[in-house]
C-alpha cells in the first residue's frame, strides 16, 4: 500500500476513497474546510446533514468530542460499542465547525474495526471524513474500480481493498439517550 501517496493527498486537501464495513467511503482531512467543501460539492450533499468521522481509535477523535460532556454513568455504554460498525453521536467540542457537524450540537464518530480503514487512519495519524462513495441519491459503490470509474480524477487516492462484507450501512445511535437514527 502506498501510504505516502495517501498522506500527501490528505495533507494537500485532496479526496481519498477507501473500503468501510459495507461500502466504499469518500473522505478527506476533517480539519481542512476547503477539502470538506470539495467533498460536499462532489457528493451534492447539503452541509446541514453533517458528516461522520472515522478513526482507528478514540484518541484520534477526542479533539472533536466534548469528552467531559459524556456522563460517567454512560461511558461504558458509549465506548463498549467500539471498535465496530456503530457510529455514535457524541457532544461536539466547542470548536467543531458547522461544515463537519451540520445543524447539530453533536459530531458523528466511529472507531472502525474494519482493518483496511483502520490502517488508513493510522497511516494518516488522523481520523478521516467518511461518507459513502456515491452521488446523492445513487447506490453506494463497493469496489475500488467502480469508484475510479464513477469519480475519475476527482479522487486523488483510492485504496484497493475489500469492504467488510456488511450488507447495510453502519448503525447510527445517540448513546446518551439510546435513540437510534439509522439501524
PDB file of C-alpha atoms in Angstrom:
ATOM      1  CA  UNK A   1       0.000   0.000   0.000  1.00  0.00           C
ATOM      2  CA  UNK A   2       1.359   3.407  -0.933  1.00  0.00           C
ATOM      3  CA  UNK A   3       0.739   5.179   2.369  1.00  0.00           C
ATOM      4  CA  UNK A   4       2.946   8.123   1.405  1.00  0.00           C
ATOM      5  CA  UNK A   5       0.713   8.897  -1.583  1.00  0.00           C
ATOM      6  CA  UNK A   6      -2.322   8.743   0.738  1.00  0.00           C
ATOM      7  CA  UNK A   7      -0.641  11.070   3.264  1.00  0.00           C
ATOM      8  CA  UNK A   8       0.372  13.505   0.520  1.00  0.00           C
ATOM      9  CA  UNK A   9      -3.150  13.638  -0.933  1.00  0.00           C
ATOM     10  CA  UNK A  10      -4.671  14.040   2.550  1.00  0.00           C
ATOM     11  CA  UNK A  11      -2.296  16.850   3.517  1.00  0.00           C
ATOM     12  CA  UNK A  12      -2.877  18.631   0.195  1.00  0.00           C
ATOM     13  CA  UNK A  13      -6.642  18.727   0.754  1.00  0.00           C
ATOM     14  CA  UNK A  14      -7.440  16.072  -1.811  1.00  0.00           C
ATOM     15  CA  UNK A  15     -10.157  13.414  -1.622  1.00  0.00           C
ATOM     16  CA  UNK A  16      -9.494   9.765  -0.830  1.00  0.00           C
ATOM     17  CA  UNK A  17     -11.590   6.610  -1.269  1.00  0.00           C
ATOM     18  CA  UNK A  18     -11.321   3.578   0.982  1.00  0.00           C
ATOM     19  CA  UNK A  19     -13.327   0.494   1.961  1.00  0.00           C
ATOM     20  CA  UNK A  20     -15.508   0.563   5.065  1.00  0.00           C
ATOM     21  CA  UNK A  21     -17.574  -2.143   6.731  1.00  0.00           C
ATOM     22  CA  UNK A  22     -20.230  -2.167   3.980  1.00  0.00           C
ATOM     23  CA  UNK A  23     -19.332   0.200   1.116  1.00  0.00           C
ATOM     24  CA  UNK A  24     -16.546   2.361  -0.196  1.00  0.00           C
ATOM     25  CA  UNK A  25     -16.189   5.662   1.575  1.00  0.00           C
ATOM     26  CA  UNK A  26     -15.034   9.038   0.351  1.00  0.00           C
ATOM     27  CA  UNK A  27     -13.052  11.134   2.750  1.00  0.00           C
ATOM     28  CA  UNK A  28     -10.655  13.934   3.424  1.00  0.00           C
ATOM     29  CA  UNK A  29      -8.938  15.788   6.241  1.00  0.00           C
ATOM     30  CA  UNK A  30     -11.647  16.859   8.715  1.00  0.00           C
ATOM     31  CA  UNK A  31      -9.526  19.885   9.691  1.00  0.00           C
ATOM     32  CA  UNK A  32      -9.412  21.221   6.124  1.00  0.00           C
ATOM     33  CA  UNK A  33     -12.524  23.263   5.298  1.00  0.00           C
ATOM     34  CA  UNK A  34     -11.723  23.518   1.581  1.00  0.00           C
ATOM     35  CA  UNK A  35     -11.326  19.719   1.354  1.00  0.00           C
ATOM     36  CA  UNK A  36     -14.613  19.118   3.187  1.00  0.00           C
ATOM     37  CA  UNK A  37     -16.400  21.618   0.943  1.00  0.00           C
ATOM     38  CA  UNK A  38     -14.916  19.907  -2.136  1.00  0.00           C
ATOM     39  CA  UNK A  39     -16.271  16.578  -0.865  1.00  0.00           C
ATOM     40  CA  UNK A  40     -19.734  18.008  -0.142  1.00  0.00           C
ATOM     41  CA  UNK A  41     -19.847  19.580  -3.602  1.00  0.00           C
ATOM     42  CA  UNK A  42     -18.763  16.361  -5.309  1.00  0.00           C
ATOM     43  CA  UNK A  43     -21.400  14.344  -3.451  1.00  0.00           C
ATOM     44  CA  UNK A  44     -24.023  17.087  -3.857  1.00  0.00           C
ATOM     45  CA  UNK A  45     -24.566  16.655  -0.113  1.00  0.00           C
ATOM     46  CA  UNK A  46     -26.004  19.522   1.935  1.00  0.00           C
ATOM     47  CA  UNK A  47     -23.765  20.785   4.749  1.00  0.00           C
ATOM     48  CA  UNK A  48     -26.759  20.704   7.126  1.00  0.00           C
ATOM     49  CA  UNK A  49     -26.624  16.892   7.269  1.00  0.00           C
ATOM     50  CA  UNK A  50     -23.166  16.775   8.855  1.00  0.00           C
ATOM     51  CA  UNK A  51     -20.514  14.148   8.256  1.00  0.00           C
ATOM     52  CA  UNK A  52     -19.090  11.112  10.017  1.00  0.00           C
ATOM     53  CA  UNK A  53     -15.511  10.973  11.238  1.00  0.00           C
ATOM     54  CA  UNK A  54     -13.887   7.542  11.025  1.00  0.00           C
ATOM     55  CA  UNK A  55     -10.912   6.645  13.202  1.00  0.00           C
ATOM     56  CA  UNK A  56      -8.608   3.804  14.202  1.00  0.00           C
ATOM     57  CA  UNK A  57      -9.151   4.533  17.898  1.00  0.00           C
ATOM     58  CA  UNK A  58     -10.863   7.045  20.169  1.00  0.00           C
ATOM     59  CA  UNK A  59      -7.666   9.020  20.740  1.00  0.00           C
ATOM     60  CA  UNK A  60      -7.916  10.189  17.113  1.00  0.00           C
ATOM     61  CA  UNK A  61     -11.416  11.552  17.782  1.00  0.00           C
ATOM     62  CA  UNK A  62     -11.052  13.083  21.228  1.00  0.00           C
ATOM     63  CA  UNK A  63     -10.190  16.584  19.953  1.00  0.00           C
ATOM     64  CA  UNK A  64     -13.530  16.647  18.066  1.00  0.00           C
ATOM     65  CA  UNK A  65     -15.618  15.408  21.013  1.00  0.00           C
ATOM     66  CA  UNK A  66     -16.557  17.238  24.206  1.00  0.00           C
ATOM     67  CA  UNK A  67     -15.361  14.262  26.228  1.00  0.00           C
ATOM     68  CA  UNK A  68     -16.246  15.875  29.574  1.00  0.00           C
ATOM     69  CA  UNK A  69     -19.882  16.089  28.464  1.00  0.00           C
ATOM     70  CA  UNK A  70     -20.139  12.286  28.337  1.00  0.00           C
ATOM     71  CA  UNK A  71     -21.531  11.374  31.775  1.00  0.00           C
ATOM     72  CA  UNK A  72     -19.546   8.886  33.868  1.00  0.00           C
ATOM     73  CA  UNK A  73     -22.503   6.508  34.083  1.00  0.00           C
ATOM     74  CA  UNK A  74     -22.764   6.406  30.254  1.00  0.00           C
ATOM     75  CA  UNK A  75     -19.085   5.944  29.412  1.00  0.00           C
ATOM     76  CA  UNK A  76     -19.152   2.143  29.374  1.00  0.00           C
ATOM     77  CA  UNK A  77     -22.203   2.010  27.102  1.00  0.00           C
ATOM     78  CA  UNK A  78     -20.547   4.566  24.819  1.00  0.00           C
ATOM     79  CA  UNK A  79     -17.110   3.048  24.487  1.00  0.00           C
ATOM     80  CA  UNK A  80     -18.089  -0.633  24.614  1.00  0.00           C
ATOM     81  CA  UNK A  81     -19.568  -0.164  21.098  1.00  0.00           C
ATOM     82  CA  UNK A  82     -16.067   0.181  19.588  1.00  0.00           C
ATOM     83  CA  UNK A  83     -14.248  -0.822  17.598  1.00  0.00           C
ATOM     84  CA  UNK A  84     -17.151  -1.820  15.439  1.00  0.00           C
ATOM     85  CA  UNK A  85     -19.763  -0.879  12.844  1.00  0.00           C
ATOM     86  CA  UNK A  86     -21.547   1.653  15.054  1.00  0.00           C
ATOM     87  CA  UNK A  87     -21.483   5.410  14.519  1.00  0.00           C
ATOM     88  CA  UNK A  88     -22.117   7.375  17.696  1.00  0.00           C
ATOM     89  CA  UNK A  89     -23.490  10.873  18.005  1.00  0.00           C
ATOM     90  CA  UNK A  90     -21.386  12.451  20.751  1.00  0.00           C
ATOM     91  CA  UNK A  91     -21.293  16.020  22.064  1.00  0.00           C
ATOM     92  CA  UNK A  92     -19.132  18.073  19.688  1.00  0.00           C
ATOM     93  CA  UNK A  93     -16.215  20.062  21.060  1.00  0.00           C
ATOM     94  CA  UNK A  94     -16.958  23.792  21.050  1.00  0.00           C
ATOM     95  CA  UNK A  95     -14.546  24.469  18.159  1.00  0.00           C
ATOM     96  CA  UNK A  96     -16.013  21.845  15.771  1.00  0.00           C
ATOM     97  CA  UNK A  97     -17.285  23.799  12.750  1.00  0.00           C
ATOM     98  CA  UNK A  98     -20.720  23.520  11.189  1.00  0.00           C
ATOM     99  CA  UNK A  99     -19.177  22.191   7.986  1.00  0.00           C
ATOM    100  CA  UNK A 100     -18.393  18.985   9.930  1.00  0.00           C
ATOM    101  CA  UNK A 101     -21.301  18.648  12.360  1.00  0.00           C
ATOM    102  CA  UNK A 102     -24.037  20.147  10.179  1.00  0.00           C
ATOM    103  CA  UNK A 103     -27.014  21.592  12.041  1.00  0.00           C
ATOM    104  CA  UNK A 104     -26.274  19.517  15.150  1.00  0.00           C
ATOM    105  CA  UNK A 105     -24.619  20.031  18.522  1.00  0.00           C
ATOM    106  CA  UNK A 106     -23.152  16.560  18.182  1.00  0.00           C
ATOM    107  CA  UNK A 107     -20.479  15.048  15.981  1.00  0.00           C
ATOM    108  CA  UNK A 108     -20.959  11.648  14.327  1.00  0.00           C
ATOM    109  CA  UNK A 109     -17.924   9.457  15.031  1.00  0.00           C
ATOM    110  CA  UNK A 110     -16.921   5.827  14.558  1.00  0.00           C
ATOM    111  CA  UNK A 111     -13.951   3.745  15.615  1.00  0.00           C
ATOM    112  CA  UNK A 112     -13.946   1.143  12.883  1.00  0.00           C
ATOM    113  CA  UNK A 113     -12.975  -2.489  13.282  1.00  0.00           C
ATOM    114  CA  UNK A 114     -12.519  -2.829   9.503  1.00  0.00           C
ATOM    115  CA  UNK A 115      -8.783  -3.328   9.224  1.00  0.00           C
ATOM    116  CA  UNK A 116      -8.092  -1.554   5.877  1.00  0.00           C
ATOM    117  CA  UNK A 117      -9.852   1.607   7.119  1.00  0.00           C
ATOM    118  CA  UNK A 118      -8.028   1.374  10.465  1.00  0.00           C
ATOM    119  CA  UNK A 119      -4.698   1.061   8.634  1.00  0.00           C
ATOM    120  CA  UNK A 120      -5.516   4.177   6.612  1.00  0.00           C
ATOM    121  CA  UNK A 121      -6.361   6.225   9.713  1.00  0.00           C
ATOM    122  CA  UNK A 122      -3.157   5.015  11.380  1.00  0.00           C
ATOM    123  CA  UNK A 123      -1.095   5.888   8.297  1.00  0.00           C
ATOM    124  CA  UNK A 124      -2.650   9.378   8.225  1.00  0.00           C
ATOM    125  CA  UNK A 125      -2.343   9.702  12.018  1.00  0.00           C
ATOM    126  CA  UNK A 126      -5.803  11.242  11.879  1.00  0.00           C
ATOM    127  CA  UNK A 127      -9.480  10.494  11.641  1.00  0.00           C
ATOM    128  CA  UNK A 128     -10.920  10.888   8.168  1.00  0.00           C
ATOM    129  CA  UNK A 129     -14.246  12.241   6.998  1.00  0.00           C
ATOM    130  CA  UNK A 130     -16.401   9.297   5.961  1.00  0.00           C
ATOM    131  CA  UNK A 131     -19.336   9.410   3.593  1.00  0.00           C
ATOM    132  CA  UNK A 132     -20.455   6.759   1.134  1.00  0.00           C
ATOM    133  CA  UNK A 133     -18.830   6.733  -2.293  1.00  0.00           C
ATOM    134  CA  UNK A 134     -21.742   7.744  -4.479  1.00  0.00           C
ATOM    135  CA  UNK A 135     -23.527  10.788  -5.769  1.00  0.00           C
ATOM    136  CA  UNK A 136     -26.535  11.752  -3.640  1.00  0.00           C
ATOM    137  CA  UNK A 137     -29.487   9.550  -4.474  1.00  0.00           C
ATOM    138  CA  UNK A 138     -27.353   6.896  -6.200  1.00  0.00           C
ATOM    139  CA  UNK A 139     -26.448   3.488  -4.731  1.00  0.00           C
ATOM    140  CA  UNK A 140     -23.128   3.389  -2.822  1.00  0.00           C
ATOM    141  CA  UNK A 141     -20.159   1.800  -4.578  1.00  0.00           C
ATOM    142  CA  UNK A 142     -18.498  -1.309  -3.181  1.00  0.00           C
ATOM    143  CA  UNK A 143     -15.398  -1.809  -5.364  1.00  0.00           C
ATOM    144  CA  UNK A 144     -12.317   0.322  -5.975  1.00  0.00           C
ATOM    145  CA  UNK A 145     -12.690   0.042  -9.758  1.00  0.00           C
ATOM    146  CA  UNK A 146     -16.268   1.340  -9.544  1.00  0.00           C
ATOM    147  CA  UNK A 147     -15.077   4.347  -7.531  1.00  0.00           C
ATOM    148  CA  UNK A 148     -12.382   5.089 -10.130  1.00  0.00           C
ATOM    149  CA  UNK A 149     -14.912   4.776 -12.945  1.00  0.00           C
ATOM    150  CA  UNK A 150     -17.553   6.942 -11.261  1.00  0.00           C
ATOM    151  CA  UNK A 151     -15.300   9.718  -9.961  1.00  0.00           C
ATOM    152  CA  UNK A 152     -12.168   9.560 -12.120  1.00  0.00           C
ATOM    153  CA  UNK A 153      -9.518  12.130 -11.240  1.00  0.00           C
ATOM    154  CA  UNK A 154     -11.781  13.828  -8.668  1.00  0.00           C
ATOM    155  CA  UNK A 155     -10.437  11.280  -6.167  1.00  0.00           C
ATOM    156  CA  UNK A 156      -6.687  11.622  -5.668  1.00  0.00           C
ATOM    157  CA  UNK A 157      -6.078   8.267  -3.943  1.00  0.00           C
ATOM    158  CA  UNK A 158      -8.127   5.069  -3.972  1.00  0.00           C
ATOM    159  CA  UNK A 159      -7.331   2.222  -1.584  1.00  0.00           C
ATOM    160  CA  UNK A 160      -7.733  -1.119  -3.319  1.00  0.00           C
ATOM    161  CA  UNK A 161      -9.008  -3.463  -0.600  1.00  0.00           C
ATOM    162  CA  UNK A 162     -12.256  -5.305   0.115  1.00  0.00           C
ATOM    163  CA  UNK A 163     -15.143  -3.872   2.083  1.00  0.00           C
ATOM    164  CA  UNK A 164     -16.059  -5.604   5.317  1.00  0.00           C
ATOM    165  CA  UNK A 165     -18.932  -7.513   3.755  1.00  0.00           C
ATOM    166  CA  UNK A 166     -21.747  -5.861   5.713  1.00  0.00           C
ATOM    167  CA  UNK A 167     -24.901  -5.530   3.643  1.00  0.00           C
ATOM    168  CA  UNK A 168     -26.219  -2.335   5.253  1.00  0.00           C
ATOM    169  CA  UNK A 169     -24.689   0.969   6.346  1.00  0.00           C
ATOM    170  CA  UNK A 170     -23.494   1.194   9.938  1.00  0.00           C
ATOM    171  CA  UNK A 171     -25.962   1.859  12.725  1.00  0.00           C
ATOM    172  CA  UNK A 172     -26.073   5.469  13.986  1.00  0.00           C
ATOM    173  CA  UNK A 173     -27.095   5.953  17.600  1.00  0.00           C
ATOM    174  CA  UNK A 174     -27.021   8.579  20.312  1.00  0.00           C
ATOM    175  CA  UNK A 175     -25.627   6.542  23.215  1.00  0.00           C
ATOM    176  CA  UNK A 176     -26.532   9.220  25.757  1.00  0.00           C
ATOM    177  CA  UNK A 177     -30.280   8.770  25.184  1.00  0.00           C
ATOM    178  CA  UNK A 178     -30.271   5.420  23.286  1.00  0.00           C
ATOM    179  CA  UNK A 179     -32.050   6.980  20.296  1.00  0.00           C
ATOM    180  CA  UNK A 180     -31.391   5.117  17.025  1.00  0.00           C
ATOM    181  CA  UNK A 181     -31.075   7.280  13.903  1.00  0.00           C
ATOM    182  CA  UNK A 182     -30.138   4.534  11.423  1.00  0.00           C
ATOM    183  CA  UNK A 183     -30.466   0.847  12.212  1.00  0.00           C
TER     184      UNK A 183
END
